[in-house]
Short mmCIF file of C-alpha atoms and ligand atoms in Angstrom, two decimals:
data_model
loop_
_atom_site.label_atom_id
_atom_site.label_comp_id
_atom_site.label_asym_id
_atom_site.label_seq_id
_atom_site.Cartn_x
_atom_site.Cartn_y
_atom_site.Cartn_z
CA UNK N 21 -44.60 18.73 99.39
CA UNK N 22 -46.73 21.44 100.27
CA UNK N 23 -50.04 22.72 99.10
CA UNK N 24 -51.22 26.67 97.97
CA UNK N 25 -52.68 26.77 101.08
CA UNK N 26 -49.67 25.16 103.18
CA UNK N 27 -51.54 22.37 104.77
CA UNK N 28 -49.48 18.91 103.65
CA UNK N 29 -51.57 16.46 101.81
CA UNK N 30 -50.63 13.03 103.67
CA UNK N 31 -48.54 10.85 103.20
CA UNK N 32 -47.84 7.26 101.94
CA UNK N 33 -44.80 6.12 103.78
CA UNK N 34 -43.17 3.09 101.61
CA UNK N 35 -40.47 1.20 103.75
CA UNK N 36 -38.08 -1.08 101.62
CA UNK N 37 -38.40 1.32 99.02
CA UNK N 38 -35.03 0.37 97.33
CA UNK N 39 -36.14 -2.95 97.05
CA UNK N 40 -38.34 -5.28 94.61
CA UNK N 41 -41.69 -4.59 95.99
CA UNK N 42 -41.09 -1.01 97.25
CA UNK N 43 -39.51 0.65 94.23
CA UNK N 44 -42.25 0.16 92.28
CA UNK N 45 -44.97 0.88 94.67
CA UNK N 46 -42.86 4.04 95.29
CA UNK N 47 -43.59 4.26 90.80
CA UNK N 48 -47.22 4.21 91.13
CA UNK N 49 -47.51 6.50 94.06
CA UNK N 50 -45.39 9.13 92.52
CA UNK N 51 -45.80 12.38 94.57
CA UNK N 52 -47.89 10.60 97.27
CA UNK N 53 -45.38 8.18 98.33
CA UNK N 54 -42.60 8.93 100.34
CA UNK N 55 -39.89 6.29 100.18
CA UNK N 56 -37.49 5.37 102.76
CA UNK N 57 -34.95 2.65 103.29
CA UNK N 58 -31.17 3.17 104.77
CA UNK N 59 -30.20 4.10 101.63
CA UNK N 60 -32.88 6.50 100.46
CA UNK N 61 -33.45 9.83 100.91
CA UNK N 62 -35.72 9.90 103.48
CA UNK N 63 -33.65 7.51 106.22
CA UNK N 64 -35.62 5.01 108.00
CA UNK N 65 -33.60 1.62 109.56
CA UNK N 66 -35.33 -0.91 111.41
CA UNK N 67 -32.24 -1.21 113.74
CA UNK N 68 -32.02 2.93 114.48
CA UNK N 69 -35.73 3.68 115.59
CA UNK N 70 -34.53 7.24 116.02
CA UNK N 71 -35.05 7.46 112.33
CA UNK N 72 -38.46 6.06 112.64
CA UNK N 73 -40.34 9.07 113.76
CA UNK N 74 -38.68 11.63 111.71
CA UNK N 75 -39.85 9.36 108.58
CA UNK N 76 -43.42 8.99 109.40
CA UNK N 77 -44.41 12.68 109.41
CA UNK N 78 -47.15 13.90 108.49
CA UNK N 79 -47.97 9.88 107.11
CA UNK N 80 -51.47 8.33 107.38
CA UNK N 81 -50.86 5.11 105.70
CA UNK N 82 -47.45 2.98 105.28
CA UNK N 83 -46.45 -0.14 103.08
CA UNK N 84 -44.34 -2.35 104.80
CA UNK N 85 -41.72 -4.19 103.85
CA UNK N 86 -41.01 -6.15 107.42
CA UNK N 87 -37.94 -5.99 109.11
CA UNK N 88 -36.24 -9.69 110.20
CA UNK N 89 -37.34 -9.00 113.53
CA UNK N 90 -41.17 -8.82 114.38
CA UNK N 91 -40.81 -7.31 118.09
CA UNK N 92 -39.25 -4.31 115.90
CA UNK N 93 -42.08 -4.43 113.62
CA UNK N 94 -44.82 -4.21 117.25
CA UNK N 95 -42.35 -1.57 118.30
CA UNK N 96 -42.34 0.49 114.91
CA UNK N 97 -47.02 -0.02 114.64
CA UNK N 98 -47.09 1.27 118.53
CA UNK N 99 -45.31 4.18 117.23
CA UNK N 100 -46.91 4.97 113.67
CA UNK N 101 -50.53 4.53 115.00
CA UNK N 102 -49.60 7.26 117.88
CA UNK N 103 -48.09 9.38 115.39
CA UNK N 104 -52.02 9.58 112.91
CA UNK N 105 -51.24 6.45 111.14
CA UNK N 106 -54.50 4.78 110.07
CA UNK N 107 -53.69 2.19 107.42
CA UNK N 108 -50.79 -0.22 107.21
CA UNK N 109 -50.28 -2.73 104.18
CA UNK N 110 -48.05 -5.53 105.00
CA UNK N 111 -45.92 -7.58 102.46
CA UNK N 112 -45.85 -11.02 104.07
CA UNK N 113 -45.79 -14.53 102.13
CA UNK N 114 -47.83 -17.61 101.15
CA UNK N 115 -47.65 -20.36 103.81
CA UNK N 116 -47.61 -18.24 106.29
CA UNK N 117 -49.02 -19.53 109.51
CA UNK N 118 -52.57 -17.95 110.94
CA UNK N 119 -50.20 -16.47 113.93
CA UNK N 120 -47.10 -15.39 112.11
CA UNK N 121 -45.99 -12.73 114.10
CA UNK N 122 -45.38 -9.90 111.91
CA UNK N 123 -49.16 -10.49 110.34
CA UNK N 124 -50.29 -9.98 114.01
CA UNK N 125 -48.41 -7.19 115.09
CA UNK N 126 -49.93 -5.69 112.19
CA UNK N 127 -53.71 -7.11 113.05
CA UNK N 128 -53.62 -5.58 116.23
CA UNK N 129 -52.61 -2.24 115.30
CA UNK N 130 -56.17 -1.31 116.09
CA UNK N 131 -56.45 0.72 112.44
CA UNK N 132 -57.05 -0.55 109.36
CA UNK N 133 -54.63 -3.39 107.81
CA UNK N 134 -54.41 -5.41 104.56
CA UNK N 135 -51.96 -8.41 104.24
CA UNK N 136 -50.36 -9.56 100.84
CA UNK N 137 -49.31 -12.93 100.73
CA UNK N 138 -47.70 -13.62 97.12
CA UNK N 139 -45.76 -16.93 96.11
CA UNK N 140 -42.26 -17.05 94.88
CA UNK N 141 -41.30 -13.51 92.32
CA UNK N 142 -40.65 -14.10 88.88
CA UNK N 143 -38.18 -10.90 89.81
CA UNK N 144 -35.69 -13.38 91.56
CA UNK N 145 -34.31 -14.91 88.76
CA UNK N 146 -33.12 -11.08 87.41
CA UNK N 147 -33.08 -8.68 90.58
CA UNK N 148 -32.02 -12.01 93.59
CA UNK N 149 -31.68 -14.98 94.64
CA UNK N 150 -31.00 -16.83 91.56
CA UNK N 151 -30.10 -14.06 89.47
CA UNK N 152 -25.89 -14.73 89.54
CA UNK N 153 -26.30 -18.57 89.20
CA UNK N 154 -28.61 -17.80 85.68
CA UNK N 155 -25.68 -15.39 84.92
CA UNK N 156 -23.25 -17.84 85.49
CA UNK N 157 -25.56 -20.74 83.43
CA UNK N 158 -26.24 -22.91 85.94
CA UNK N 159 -29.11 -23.04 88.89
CA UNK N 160 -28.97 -25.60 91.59
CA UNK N 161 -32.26 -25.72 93.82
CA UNK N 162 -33.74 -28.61 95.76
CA UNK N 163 -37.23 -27.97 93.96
CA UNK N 164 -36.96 -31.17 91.78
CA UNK N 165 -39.69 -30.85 89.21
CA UNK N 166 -42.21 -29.51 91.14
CA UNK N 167 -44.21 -26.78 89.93
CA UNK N 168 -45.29 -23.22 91.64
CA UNK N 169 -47.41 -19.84 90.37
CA UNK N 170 -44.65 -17.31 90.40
CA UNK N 171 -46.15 -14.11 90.50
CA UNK N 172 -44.85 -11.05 88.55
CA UNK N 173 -43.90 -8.34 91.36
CA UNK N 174 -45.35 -5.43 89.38
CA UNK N 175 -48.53 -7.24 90.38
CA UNK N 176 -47.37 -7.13 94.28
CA UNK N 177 -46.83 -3.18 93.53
CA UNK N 178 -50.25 -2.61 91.73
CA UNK N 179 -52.18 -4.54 94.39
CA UNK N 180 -50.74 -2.75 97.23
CA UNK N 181 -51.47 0.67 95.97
CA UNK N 182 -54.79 -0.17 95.57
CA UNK N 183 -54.73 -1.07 99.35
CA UNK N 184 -52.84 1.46 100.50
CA UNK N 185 -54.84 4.10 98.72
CA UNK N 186 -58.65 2.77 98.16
CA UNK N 187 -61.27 2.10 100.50
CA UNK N 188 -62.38 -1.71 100.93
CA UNK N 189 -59.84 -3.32 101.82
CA UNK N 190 -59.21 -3.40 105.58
CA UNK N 191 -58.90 -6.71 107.39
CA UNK N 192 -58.31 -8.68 104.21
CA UNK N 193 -55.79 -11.18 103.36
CA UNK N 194 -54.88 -11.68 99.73
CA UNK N 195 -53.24 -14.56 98.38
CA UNK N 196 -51.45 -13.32 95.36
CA UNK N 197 -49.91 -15.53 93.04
CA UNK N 198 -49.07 -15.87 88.71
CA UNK N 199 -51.67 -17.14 86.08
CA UNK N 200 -49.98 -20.46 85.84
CA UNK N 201 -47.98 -23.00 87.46
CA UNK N 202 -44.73 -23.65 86.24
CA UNK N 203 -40.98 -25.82 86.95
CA UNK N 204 -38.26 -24.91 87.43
CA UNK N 205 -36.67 -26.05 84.18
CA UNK N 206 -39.90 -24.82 82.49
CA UNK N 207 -38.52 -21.50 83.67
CA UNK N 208 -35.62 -21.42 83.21
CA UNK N 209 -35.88 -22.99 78.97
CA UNK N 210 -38.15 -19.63 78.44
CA UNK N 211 -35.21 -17.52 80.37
CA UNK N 212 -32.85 -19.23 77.53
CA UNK N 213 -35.83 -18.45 74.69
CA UNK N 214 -35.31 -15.32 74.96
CA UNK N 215 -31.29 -14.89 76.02
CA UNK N 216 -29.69 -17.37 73.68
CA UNK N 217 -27.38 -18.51 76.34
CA UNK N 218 -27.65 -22.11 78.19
CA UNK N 219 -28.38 -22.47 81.90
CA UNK N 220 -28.62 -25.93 83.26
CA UNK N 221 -30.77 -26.46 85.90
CA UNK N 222 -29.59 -29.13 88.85
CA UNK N 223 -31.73 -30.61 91.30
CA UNK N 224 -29.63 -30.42 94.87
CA UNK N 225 -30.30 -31.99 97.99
CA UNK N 226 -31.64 -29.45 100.85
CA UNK N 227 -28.90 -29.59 102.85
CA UNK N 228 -26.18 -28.75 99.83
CA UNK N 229 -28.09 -25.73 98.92
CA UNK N 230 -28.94 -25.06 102.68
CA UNK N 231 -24.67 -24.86 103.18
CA UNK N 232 -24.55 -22.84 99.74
CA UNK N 233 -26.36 -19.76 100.40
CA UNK N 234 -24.67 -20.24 104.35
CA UNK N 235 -21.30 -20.11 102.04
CA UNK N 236 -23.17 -17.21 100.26
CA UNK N 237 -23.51 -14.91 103.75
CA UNK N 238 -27.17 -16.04 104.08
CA UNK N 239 -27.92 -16.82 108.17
CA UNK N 240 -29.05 -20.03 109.14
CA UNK N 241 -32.85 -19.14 109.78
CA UNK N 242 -32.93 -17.17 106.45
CA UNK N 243 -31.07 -20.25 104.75
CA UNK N 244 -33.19 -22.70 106.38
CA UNK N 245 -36.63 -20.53 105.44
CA UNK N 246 -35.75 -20.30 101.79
CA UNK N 247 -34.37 -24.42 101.45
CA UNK N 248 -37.69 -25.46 102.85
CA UNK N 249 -39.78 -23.02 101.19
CA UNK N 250 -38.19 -24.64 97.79
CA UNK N 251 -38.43 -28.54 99.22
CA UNK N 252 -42.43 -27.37 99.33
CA UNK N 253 -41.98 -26.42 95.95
CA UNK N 254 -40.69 -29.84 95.34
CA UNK N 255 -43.19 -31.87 97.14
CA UNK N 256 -46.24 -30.64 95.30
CA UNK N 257 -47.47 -28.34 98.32
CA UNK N 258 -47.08 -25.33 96.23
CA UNK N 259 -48.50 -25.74 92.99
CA UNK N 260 -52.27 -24.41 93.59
CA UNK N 261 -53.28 -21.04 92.22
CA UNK N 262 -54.77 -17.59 94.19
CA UNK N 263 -57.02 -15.28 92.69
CA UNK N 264 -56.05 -12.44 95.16
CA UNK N 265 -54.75 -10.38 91.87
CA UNK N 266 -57.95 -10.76 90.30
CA UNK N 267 -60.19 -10.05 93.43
CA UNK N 268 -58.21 -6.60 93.82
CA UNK N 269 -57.36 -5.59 90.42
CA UNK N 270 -59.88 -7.17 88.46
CA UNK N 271 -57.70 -9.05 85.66
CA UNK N 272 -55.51 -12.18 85.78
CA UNK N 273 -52.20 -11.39 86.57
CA UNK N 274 -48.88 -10.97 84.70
CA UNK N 275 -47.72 -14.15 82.87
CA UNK N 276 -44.00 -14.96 83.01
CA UNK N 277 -43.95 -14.21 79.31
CA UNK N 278 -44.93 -10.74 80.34
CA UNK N 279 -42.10 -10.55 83.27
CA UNK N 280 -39.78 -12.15 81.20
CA UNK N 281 -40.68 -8.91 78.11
CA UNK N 282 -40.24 -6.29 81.07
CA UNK N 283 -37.24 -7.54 82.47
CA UNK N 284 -33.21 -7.32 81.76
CA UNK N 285 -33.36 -10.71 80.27
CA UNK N 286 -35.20 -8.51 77.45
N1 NAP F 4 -38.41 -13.05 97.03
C1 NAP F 4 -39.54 -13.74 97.04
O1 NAP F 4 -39.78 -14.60 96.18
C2 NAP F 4 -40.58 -13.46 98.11
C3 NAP F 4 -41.82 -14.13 98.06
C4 NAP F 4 -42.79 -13.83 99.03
C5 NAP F 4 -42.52 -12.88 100.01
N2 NAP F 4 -41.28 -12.27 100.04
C6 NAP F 4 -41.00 -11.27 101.10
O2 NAP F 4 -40.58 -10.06 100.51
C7 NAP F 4 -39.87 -9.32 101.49
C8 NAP F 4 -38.75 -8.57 100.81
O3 NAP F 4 -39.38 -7.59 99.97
P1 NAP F 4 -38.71 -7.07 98.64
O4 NAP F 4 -38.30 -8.26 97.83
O5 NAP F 4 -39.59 -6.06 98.06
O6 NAP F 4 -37.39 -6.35 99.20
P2 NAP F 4 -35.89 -6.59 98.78
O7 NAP F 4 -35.77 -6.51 97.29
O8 NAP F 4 -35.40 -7.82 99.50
O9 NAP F 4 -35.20 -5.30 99.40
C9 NAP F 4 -35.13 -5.09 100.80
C10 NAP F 4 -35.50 -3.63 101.10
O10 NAP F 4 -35.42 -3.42 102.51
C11 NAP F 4 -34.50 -2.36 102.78
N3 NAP F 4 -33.81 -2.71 104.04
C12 NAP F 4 -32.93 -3.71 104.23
N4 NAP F 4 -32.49 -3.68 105.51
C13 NAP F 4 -33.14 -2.64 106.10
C14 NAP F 4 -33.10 -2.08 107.42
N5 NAP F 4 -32.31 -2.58 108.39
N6 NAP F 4 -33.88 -1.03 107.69
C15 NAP F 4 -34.67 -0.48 106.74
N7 NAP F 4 -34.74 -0.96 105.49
C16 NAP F 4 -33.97 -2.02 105.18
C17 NAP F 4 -33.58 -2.29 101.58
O11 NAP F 4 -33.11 -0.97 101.35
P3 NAP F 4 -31.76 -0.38 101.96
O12 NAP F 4 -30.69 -1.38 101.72
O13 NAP F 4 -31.59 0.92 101.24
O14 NAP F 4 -32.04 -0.17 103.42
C18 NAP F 4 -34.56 -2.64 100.46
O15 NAP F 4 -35.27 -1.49 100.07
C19 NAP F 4 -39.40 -10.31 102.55
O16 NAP F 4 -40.10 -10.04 103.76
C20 NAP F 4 -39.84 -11.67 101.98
O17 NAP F 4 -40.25 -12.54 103.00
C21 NAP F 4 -40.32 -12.51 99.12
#
């Protein structure tokens, strides 16, 4: 995109821009955004850094979507901050530790940095995870009858364009999460409100639904991360509510009545 005067306007980089989180930041940025996955138009994969430079031209601030590996992430800041990059807003996740690796190889980055940490997405049971078994009518999870705040990932998007493009939010650490905290079955009987057709929900053990999304592709550390994400779920450790939505956008955030109206279950 070019001005009259031919001097480029920068550039919001938005990595995972296929994705949940990144196609609709790449929405509310519109012409300032410039998406980028392996699959998009401007090429950028985590495991090719040669395509890492060419994407962060003329960029001064990037959303990230991490990759699985944070010495890539390190790698990929070094790079971006030597290239003009002065503001990087990372998608990370509740519960994660004070030194999780990918939040510090963003921290360090010497510019400015904003971290997102958001519960479970309401988006999983229609765009992921759990999306075939709800096709399919039933979902088997080891979250018992605990209760969480899943948070509507339009309110991820809207939050991180704020960052990305407002002033006042460098060195913060949101916690993002829904308005209220809700069960599994809870969930899933409003799914079937508006649908019409039955889904069971099962209670598994760890382990069984540990081996089924193993049986599913899933690798271990990726199966393991998810099963005891859900057993937190389970045990109570999960239930509490953030106000990082409100703090940055100044309303409560998207019930799953509101999801549930805005997404293919409609
Ligand atoms: N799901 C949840 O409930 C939840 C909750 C909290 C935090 N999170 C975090 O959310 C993150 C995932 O974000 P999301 O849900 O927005 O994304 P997503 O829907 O999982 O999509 C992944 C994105 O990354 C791109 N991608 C995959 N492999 C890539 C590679 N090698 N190089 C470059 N791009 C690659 C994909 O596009 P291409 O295939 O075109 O490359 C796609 O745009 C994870 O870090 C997870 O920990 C998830």
């Amino acid at each position: 995109m070019s001005t009259l005067s031919g001097i480029k306007p920068s550039t919001i980089l938005v990595l995972g821009a296929t994705g949940k989180t990144g196609r609709r930041v790449t929405e509310l940025l519109g012409q300032a955004g410039r998406p980028a996955s392996r699959s998009s138009a401007t090429k950028f994969d985590w495991t090719a850094p040669s395509t890492w430079e060419p994407a962060l031209a003329d960029t001064t601030a990037v959303y990230v979507v991490p990759p699985e590996n944070p010495a890539l992430l390190a790698e990929f800041v070094a790079l971006a901050v030597k290239l003009g990059v002065t503001r990087f807003v990372l998608l990370s996740m509740r519960g994660a530790p004070d030194d999780d690796p990918f939040e510090e190889a963003i921290k360090s980055s010497g510019v400015e940095w904003t971290i997102l940490r958001p519960t479970w997405f309401m988006q999983n049971f229609d765009e992921d995870l759990f999306a075939a078994p709800v096709r399919h009518g039933e979902l088997a999870v080891p979250a018992g009858q605990g209760i969480h705040p899943f948070i509507d990932v339009l309110d991820i998007a809207e939050v991180a364009v704020v960052a990305v493009t407002e002033a006042g939010h460098a060195g913060q650490t949101y916690d993002l999460s829904g308005p209220e905290s809700l069960s599994f079955a809870e969930m899933l009987a409003r799914i079937v409100e508006v649908t019409g057709d039955p889904v069971l929900y099962t209670d598994v053990a760890p382990d069984e639904f540990a081996a089924s999304m193993r049986a599913l592709g899933y690798p271990d550390e990726i199966a393991d991360l998810v099963t005891m994400l859900l057993v937190r779920i389970r045990t109570g450790a999960e239930a509490h509510l953030s106000d990082g939505v409100q703090r940055v956008l100044g309303r409560e955030p998207r019930t799953f009545a509101d999801y549930l109206g805005s997404s293919s279950f409609a």
